[in-house]
Coordinates of C-alpha atoms and ligand atoms in Angstrom, one line a residue:
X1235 CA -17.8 125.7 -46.2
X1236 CA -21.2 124.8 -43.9
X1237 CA -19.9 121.9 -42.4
X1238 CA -22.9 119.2 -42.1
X1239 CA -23.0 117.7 -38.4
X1240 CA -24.4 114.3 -39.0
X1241 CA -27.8 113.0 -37.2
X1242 CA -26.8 109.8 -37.8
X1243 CA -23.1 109.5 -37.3
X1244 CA -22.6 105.7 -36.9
X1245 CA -24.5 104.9 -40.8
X1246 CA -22.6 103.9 -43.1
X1247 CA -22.8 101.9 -46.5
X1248 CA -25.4 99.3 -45.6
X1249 CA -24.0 95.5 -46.0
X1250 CA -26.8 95.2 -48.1
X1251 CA -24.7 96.9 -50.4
X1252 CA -21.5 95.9 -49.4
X1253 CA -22.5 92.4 -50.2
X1254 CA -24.8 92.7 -53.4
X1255 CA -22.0 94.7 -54.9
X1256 CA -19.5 92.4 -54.0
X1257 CA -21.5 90.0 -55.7
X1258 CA -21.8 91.8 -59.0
X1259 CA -18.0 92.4 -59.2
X1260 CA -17.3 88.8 -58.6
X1261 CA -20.1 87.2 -60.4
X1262 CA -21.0 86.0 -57.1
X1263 CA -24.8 84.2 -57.3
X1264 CA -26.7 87.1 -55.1
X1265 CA -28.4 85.2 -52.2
X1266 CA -27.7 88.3 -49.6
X1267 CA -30.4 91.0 -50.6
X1268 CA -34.0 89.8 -50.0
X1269 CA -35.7 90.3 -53.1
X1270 CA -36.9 87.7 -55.6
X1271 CA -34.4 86.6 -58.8
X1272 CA -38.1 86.2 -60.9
X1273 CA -40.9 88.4 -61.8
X1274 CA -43.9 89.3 -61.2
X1275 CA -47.4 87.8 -62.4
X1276 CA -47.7 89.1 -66.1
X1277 CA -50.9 89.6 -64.9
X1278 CA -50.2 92.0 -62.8
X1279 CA -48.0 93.9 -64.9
X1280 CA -51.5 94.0 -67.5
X1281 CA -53.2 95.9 -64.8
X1282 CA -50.7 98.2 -64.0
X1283 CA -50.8 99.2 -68.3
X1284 CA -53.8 99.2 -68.2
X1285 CA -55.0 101.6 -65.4
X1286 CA -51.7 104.1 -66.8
X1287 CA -53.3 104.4 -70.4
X1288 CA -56.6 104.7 -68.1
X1289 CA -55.1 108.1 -67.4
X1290 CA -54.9 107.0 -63.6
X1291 CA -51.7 109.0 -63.3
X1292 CA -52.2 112.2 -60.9
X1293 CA -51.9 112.1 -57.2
X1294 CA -53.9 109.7 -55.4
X1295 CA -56.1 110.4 -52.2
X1296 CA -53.3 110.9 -49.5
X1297 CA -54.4 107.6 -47.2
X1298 CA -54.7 105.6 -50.8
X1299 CA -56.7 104.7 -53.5
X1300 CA -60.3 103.8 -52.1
X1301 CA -60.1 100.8 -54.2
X1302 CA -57.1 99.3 -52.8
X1303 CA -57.9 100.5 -48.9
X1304 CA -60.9 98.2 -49.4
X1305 CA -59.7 95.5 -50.8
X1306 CA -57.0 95.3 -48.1
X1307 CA -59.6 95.8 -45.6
X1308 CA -61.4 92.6 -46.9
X1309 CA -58.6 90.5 -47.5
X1310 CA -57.8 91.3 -43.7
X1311 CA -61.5 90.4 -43.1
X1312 CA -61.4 87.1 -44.3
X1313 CA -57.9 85.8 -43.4
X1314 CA -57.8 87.2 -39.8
X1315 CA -61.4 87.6 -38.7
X1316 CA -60.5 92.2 -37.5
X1317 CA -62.3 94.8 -39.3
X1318 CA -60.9 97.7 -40.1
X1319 CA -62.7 100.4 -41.6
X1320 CA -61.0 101.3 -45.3
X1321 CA -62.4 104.7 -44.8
X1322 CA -60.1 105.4 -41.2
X1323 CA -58.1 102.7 -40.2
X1324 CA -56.7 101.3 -43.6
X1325 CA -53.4 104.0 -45.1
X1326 CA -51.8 102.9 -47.9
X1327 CA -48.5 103.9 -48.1
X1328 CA -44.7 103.5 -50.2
X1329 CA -43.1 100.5 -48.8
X1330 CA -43.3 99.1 -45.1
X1331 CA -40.0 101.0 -44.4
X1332 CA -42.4 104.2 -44.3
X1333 CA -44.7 102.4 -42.7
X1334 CA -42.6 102.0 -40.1
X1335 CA -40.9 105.5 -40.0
X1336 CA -44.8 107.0 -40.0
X1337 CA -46.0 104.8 -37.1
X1338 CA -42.6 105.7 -35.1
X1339 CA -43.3 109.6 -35.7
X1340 CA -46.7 109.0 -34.2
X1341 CA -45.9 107.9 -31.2
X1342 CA -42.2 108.4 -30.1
X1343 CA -41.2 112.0 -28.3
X1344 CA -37.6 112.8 -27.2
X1345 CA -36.4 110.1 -24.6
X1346 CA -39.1 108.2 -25.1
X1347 CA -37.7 103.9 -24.5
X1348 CA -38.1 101.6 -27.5
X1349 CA -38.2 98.0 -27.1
X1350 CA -36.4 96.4 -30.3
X1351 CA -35.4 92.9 -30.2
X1352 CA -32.6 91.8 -32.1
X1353 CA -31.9 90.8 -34.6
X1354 CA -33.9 93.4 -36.4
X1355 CA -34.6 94.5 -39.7
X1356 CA -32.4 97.3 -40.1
X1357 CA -34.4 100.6 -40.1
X1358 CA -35.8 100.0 -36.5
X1359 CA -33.4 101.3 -34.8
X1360 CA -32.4 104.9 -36.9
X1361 CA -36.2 105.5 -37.1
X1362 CA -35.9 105.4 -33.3
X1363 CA -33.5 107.8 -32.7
X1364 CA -34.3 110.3 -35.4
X1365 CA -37.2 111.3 -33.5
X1366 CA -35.4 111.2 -30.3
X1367 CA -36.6 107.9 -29.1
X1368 CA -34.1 106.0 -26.5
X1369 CA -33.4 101.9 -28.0
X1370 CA -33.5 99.4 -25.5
X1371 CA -32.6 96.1 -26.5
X1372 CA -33.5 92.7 -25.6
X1373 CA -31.0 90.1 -27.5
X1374 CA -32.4 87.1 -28.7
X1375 CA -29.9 84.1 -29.5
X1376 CA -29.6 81.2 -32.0
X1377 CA -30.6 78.5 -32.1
X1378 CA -34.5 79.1 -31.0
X1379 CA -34.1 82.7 -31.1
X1380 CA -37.4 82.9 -27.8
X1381 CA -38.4 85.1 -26.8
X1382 CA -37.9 85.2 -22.9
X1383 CA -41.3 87.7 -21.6
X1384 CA -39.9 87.4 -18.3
X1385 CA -36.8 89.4 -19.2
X1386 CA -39.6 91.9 -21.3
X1387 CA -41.5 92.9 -18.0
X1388 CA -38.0 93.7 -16.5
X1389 CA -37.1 96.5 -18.8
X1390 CA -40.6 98.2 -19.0
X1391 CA -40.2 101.7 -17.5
X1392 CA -42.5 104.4 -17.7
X1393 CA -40.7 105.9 -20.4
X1394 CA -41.7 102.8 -22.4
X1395 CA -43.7 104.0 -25.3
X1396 CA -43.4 101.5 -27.9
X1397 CA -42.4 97.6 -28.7
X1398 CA -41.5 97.2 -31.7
X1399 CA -42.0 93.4 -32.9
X1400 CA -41.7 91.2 -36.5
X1401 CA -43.4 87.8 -37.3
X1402 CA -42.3 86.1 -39.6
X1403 CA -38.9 87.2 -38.5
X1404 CA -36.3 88.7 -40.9
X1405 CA -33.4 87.3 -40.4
X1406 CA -34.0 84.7 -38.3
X1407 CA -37.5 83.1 -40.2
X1408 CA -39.3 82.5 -36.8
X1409 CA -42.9 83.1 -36.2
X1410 CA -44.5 84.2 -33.4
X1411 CA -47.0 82.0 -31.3
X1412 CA -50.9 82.8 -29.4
X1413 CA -48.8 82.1 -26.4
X1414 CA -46.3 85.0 -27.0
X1415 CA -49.3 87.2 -27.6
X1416 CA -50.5 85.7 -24.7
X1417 CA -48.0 86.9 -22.6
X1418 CA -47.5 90.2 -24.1
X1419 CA -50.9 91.8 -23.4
X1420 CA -50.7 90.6 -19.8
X1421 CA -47.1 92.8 -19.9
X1422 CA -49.0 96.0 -21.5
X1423 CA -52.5 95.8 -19.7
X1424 CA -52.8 99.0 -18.0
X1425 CA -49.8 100.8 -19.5
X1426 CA -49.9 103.3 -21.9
X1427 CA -47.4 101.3 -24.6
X1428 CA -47.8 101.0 -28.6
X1429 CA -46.7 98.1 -30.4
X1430 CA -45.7 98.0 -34.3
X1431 CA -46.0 94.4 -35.7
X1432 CA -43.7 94.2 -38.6
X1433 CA -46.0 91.5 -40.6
X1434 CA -44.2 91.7 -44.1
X1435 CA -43.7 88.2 -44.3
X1436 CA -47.7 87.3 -42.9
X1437 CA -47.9 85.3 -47.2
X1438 CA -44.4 83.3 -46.2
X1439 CA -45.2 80.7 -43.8
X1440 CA -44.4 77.0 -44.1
X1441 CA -45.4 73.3 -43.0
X1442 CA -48.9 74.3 -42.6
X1443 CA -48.1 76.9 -39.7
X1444 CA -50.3 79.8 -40.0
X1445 CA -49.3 83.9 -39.6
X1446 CA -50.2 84.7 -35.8
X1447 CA -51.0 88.5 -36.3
X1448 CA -51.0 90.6 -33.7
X1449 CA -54.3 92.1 -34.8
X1450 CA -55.7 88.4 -33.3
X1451 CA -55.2 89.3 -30.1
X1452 CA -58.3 92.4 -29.4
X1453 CA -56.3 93.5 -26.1
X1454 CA -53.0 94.3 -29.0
X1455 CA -54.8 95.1 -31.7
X1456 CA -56.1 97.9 -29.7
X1457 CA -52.8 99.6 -29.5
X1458 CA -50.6 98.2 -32.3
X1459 CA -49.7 99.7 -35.6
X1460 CA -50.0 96.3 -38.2
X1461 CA -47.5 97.3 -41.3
X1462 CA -48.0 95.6 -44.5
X1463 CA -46.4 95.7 -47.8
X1464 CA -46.8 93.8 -51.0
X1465 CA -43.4 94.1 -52.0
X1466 CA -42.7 90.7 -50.4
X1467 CA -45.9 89.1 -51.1
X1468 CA -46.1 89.7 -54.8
X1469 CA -42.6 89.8 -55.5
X1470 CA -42.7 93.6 -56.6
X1471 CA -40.2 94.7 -54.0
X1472 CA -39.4 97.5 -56.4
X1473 CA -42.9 99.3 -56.7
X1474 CA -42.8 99.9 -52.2
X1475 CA -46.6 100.2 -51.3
X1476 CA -47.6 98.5 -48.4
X1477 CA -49.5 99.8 -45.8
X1478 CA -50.7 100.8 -42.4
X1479 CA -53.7 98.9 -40.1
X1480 CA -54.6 100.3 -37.0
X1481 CA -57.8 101.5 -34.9
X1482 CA -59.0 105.3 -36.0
X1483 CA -57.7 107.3 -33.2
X1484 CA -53.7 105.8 -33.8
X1485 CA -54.0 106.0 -37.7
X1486 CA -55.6 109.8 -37.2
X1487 CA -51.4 110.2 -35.9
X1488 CA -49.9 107.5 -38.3
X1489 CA -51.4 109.8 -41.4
X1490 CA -50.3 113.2 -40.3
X1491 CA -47.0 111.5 -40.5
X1492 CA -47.5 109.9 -43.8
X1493 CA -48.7 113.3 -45.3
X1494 CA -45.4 114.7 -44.2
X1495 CA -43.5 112.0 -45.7
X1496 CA -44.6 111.2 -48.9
X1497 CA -47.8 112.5 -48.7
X1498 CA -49.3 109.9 -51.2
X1499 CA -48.4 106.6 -53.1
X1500 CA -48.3 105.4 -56.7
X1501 CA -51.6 105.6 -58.2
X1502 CA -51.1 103.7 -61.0
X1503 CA -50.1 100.8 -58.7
X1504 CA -52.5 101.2 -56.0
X1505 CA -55.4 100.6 -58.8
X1506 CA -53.7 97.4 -59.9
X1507 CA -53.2 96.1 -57.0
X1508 CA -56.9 96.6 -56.0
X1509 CA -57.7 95.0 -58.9
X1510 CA -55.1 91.8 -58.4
X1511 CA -56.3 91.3 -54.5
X1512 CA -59.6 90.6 -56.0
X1513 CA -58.9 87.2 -56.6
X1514 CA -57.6 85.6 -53.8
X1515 CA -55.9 82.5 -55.2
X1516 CA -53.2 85.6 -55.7
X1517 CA -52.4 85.7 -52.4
X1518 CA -53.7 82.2 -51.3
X1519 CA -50.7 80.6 -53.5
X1520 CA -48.2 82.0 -52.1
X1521 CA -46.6 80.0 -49.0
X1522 CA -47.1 76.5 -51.0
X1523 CA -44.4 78.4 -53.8
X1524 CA -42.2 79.6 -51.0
X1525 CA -42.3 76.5 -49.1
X1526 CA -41.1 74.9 -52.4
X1527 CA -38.1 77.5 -52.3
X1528 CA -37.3 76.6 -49.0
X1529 CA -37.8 73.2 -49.3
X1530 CA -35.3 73.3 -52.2
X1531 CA -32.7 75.6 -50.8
X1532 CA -32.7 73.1 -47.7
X1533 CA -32.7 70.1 -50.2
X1534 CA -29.3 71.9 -52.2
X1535 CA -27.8 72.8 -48.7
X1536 CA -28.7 69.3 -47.2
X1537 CA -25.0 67.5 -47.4
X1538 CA -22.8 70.5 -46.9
X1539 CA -21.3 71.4 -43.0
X1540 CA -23.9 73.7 -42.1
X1541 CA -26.4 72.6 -39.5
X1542 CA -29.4 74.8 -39.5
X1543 CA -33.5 74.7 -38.3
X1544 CA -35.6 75.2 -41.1
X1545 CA -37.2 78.7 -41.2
X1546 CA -40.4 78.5 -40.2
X1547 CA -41.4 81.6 -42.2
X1548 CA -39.7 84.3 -44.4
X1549 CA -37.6 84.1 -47.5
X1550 CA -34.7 83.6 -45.6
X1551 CA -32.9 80.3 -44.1
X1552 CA -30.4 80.8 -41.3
X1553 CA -27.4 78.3 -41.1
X1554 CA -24.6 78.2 -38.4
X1555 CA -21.5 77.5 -39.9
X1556 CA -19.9 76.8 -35.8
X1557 CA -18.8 73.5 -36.8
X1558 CA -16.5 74.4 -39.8
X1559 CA -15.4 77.7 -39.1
X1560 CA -13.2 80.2 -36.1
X1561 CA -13.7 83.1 -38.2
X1562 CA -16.3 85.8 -37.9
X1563 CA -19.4 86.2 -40.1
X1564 CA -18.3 89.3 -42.0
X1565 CA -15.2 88.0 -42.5
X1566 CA -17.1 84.5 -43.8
X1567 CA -19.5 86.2 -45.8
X1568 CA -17.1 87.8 -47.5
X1569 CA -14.7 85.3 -47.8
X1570 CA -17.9 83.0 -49.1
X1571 CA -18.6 85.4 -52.0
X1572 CA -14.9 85.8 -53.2
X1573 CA -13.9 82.4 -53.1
X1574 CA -16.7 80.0 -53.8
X1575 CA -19.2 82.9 -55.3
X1576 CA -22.4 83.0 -53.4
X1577 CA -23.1 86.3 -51.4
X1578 CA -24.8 86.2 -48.2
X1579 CA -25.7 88.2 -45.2
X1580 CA -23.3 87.8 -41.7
X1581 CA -26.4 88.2 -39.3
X1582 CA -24.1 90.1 -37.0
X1583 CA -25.1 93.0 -39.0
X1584 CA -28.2 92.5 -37.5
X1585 CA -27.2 93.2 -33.9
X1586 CA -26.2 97.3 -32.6
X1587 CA -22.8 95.3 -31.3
X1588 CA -22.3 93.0 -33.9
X1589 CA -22.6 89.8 -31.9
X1590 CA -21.0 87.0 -33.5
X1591 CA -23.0 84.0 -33.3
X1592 CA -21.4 82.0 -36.2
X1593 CA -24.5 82.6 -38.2
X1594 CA -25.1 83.4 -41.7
X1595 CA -28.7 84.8 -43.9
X1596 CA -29.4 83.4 -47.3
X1597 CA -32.3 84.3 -49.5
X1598 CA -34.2 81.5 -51.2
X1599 CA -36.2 84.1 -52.7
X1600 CA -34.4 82.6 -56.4
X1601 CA -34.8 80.5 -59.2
X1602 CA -34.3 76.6 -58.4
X1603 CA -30.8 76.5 -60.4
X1604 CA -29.3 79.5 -58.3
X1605 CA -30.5 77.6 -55.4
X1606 CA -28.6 74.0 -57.4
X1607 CA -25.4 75.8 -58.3
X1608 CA -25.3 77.4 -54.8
X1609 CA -25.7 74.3 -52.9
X1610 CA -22.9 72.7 -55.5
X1611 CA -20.9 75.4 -54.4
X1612 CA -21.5 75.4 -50.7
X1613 CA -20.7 71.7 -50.7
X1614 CA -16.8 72.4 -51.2
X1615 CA -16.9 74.5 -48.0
Ligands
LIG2779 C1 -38.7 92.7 -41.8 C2 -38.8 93.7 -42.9 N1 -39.6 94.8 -42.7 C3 -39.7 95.7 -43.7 C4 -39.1 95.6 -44.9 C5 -39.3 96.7 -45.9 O1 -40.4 96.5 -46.7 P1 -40.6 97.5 -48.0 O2 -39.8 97.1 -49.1 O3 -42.1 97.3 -48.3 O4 -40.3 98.9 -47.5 C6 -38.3 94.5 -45.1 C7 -37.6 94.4 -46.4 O5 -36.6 93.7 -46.5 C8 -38.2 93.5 -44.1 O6 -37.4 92.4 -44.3

């Protein structure tokens, strides 16, 4: 028997799916996985029918559906003030997560150093090392979760390639500030670095704060790979498009990536959406509904023994459970799930050695009476 010697010896099962199948078996209420409990606009489900019978159903262009690259390339116009040319610098592609993988491809050789602060989002770091890239980590700790730039300048090298960043911040629900930007060009001027900014979230921002993009800045924008999807923004986390911004010459490299990869997205999808962005009040709406999620969740979790700092974007609210607790956060989430029958994620997970921090990730991404009966529930702890 060929015996397979595994590239990536330390994956396992994912506690994505640890947890959301825990939650099915018990009848747990399923605030671990991010995605939303409700659908999408019926609207937009209309426009996807409609360009199928349309007979829009063969592959589309490999960098996306012209359509859709320009409507993306306005929408970015008018919300951010950067123009990027549909035509080379706009790549529509099947979920952020490829996003992501394509961008790291472009850039990363063998022993190339990757700056990832953590907690990340969980793909960062096998992306890394598939294409040889070395992860250098920079922990960042609850409650505030700063960034320290100081302790950034200390661990650039010359084998720094890349820094991979994520604002709003999943799992944490922090946003990045001008003032980190700030400091972060001043650390790449006059290297030769890339920067991915994982803006996912750039829809889910509350109190009035708005989405910093890296794009903002013209001495980052320069050299950063801006990954997009709408999975999060339209709540169609199961259709994966998002996308790729960057300036020509990088997205020249990001597309002979994505050609490998998938080589081209859902058409059928690509022509909706290109259709839905077209009215902006789509997009426009969408932190006053979240910030009524949150604003409930916090409301249903407000007189149980967690303390917590409201997440300042994201669909996910952090909560330290220090106070009531000794045991770790697998252990709790688990225990959590079982017992009282609400699933969440032990953000542990989200560090490469499992630091224990006492803190725990729900998703308010649900209907207001998941969000009641778990707060009811979470009140016995
Ligand atoms: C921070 C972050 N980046 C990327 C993704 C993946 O996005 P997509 O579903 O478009 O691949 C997620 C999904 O949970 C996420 O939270």
């Amino acid at each position: 028997m060929i015996q397979v010697k595994s590239k990536q010896p330390h994956v396992g099962t994912t506690i994505f799916t640890v947890m959301s199948k825990l939650a099915t078996d018990m009848g747990a209420l399923n605030l671990a996985q991010g995605f939303p409990s409700f659908n999408c606009s019926p609207e937009l489900i209309d426009l996807v029918s409609f360009h199928l019978k349309k007979g829009h159903n063969q592959y589309a262009p490999m960098a996306g559906v012209p359509a859709l690259k320009e409507a993306i390339a306005e929408k970015t116009a008018d919300l951010y003030k950067v123009n990027y040319h549909p035509e080379n610098e706009v790549t529509v592609v099947s979920g952020a997560t490829e996003a992501l993988y394509a961008a790291i491809t472009a850039v990363v050789r063998p022993n190339d150093e990757v700056i990832v602060f953590e907690p990340a989002y969980d793909s960062y770091a096998p992306s890394v090392e598939l294409n040889g890239g070395i992860l250098v980590y920079i922990t960042l700790k609850p409650p505030h979760y700063q960034i320290d730039w100081e302790v950034v300048k200390q661990k650039i090298t010359p084998q720094t390639r890349l820094i991979m960043l994520n604002t709003p911040h999943n799992p944490t629900g922090k946003m990045l500030s001008m003032s980190d930007l700030n400091y972060l060009a001043e650390i790449v001027r006059d290297t030769n670095i890339f920067i991915i900014s994982d803006e996912v979230y750039e829809h889910i921002t509350f109190d009035g704060r708005p989405h910093i993009s890296l794009m903002m800045h013209p001495t980052l924008q320069e050299r950063t790979f801006i990954c997009g999807s709408f999975g999060k923004t339209f709540h169609i986390t199961g259709w994966k498009i998002g996308y790729c911004l960057a300036p020509k010459d990088l997205s020249v490299e990001f597309r002979k990536a994505h050609q490998w990869i998938t080589f081209a997205t859902s058409t059928p999808m690509q022509y909706a959406l290109a259709d839905f962005l077209k009215k902006p009040e789509n997009y426009l709406a969408i932190p006053d509904f979240y910030q009524k999620k949150r604003d409930k969740f916090l409301s249903c979790i407000q007189s149980t023994r967690f303390t917590y700092t409201p997440a300042e974007g994201s669909f996910f609210q952090t909560v330290s459970y220090s106070g009531i607790s000794e045991e770790n956060d697998y252990d709790l989430a688990i225990r959590l799930t079982k017992e009282i029958g609400v699933a969440s994620i032990p953000v542990s997970v989200f560090y490469h050695q499992k630091n224990d921090y006492k803190i725990l990730r729900f998703c308010f991404a649900k209907d207001d009476g998941i969000l009641e009966q778990a707060g009811e529930r979470l009140r016995k702890i």
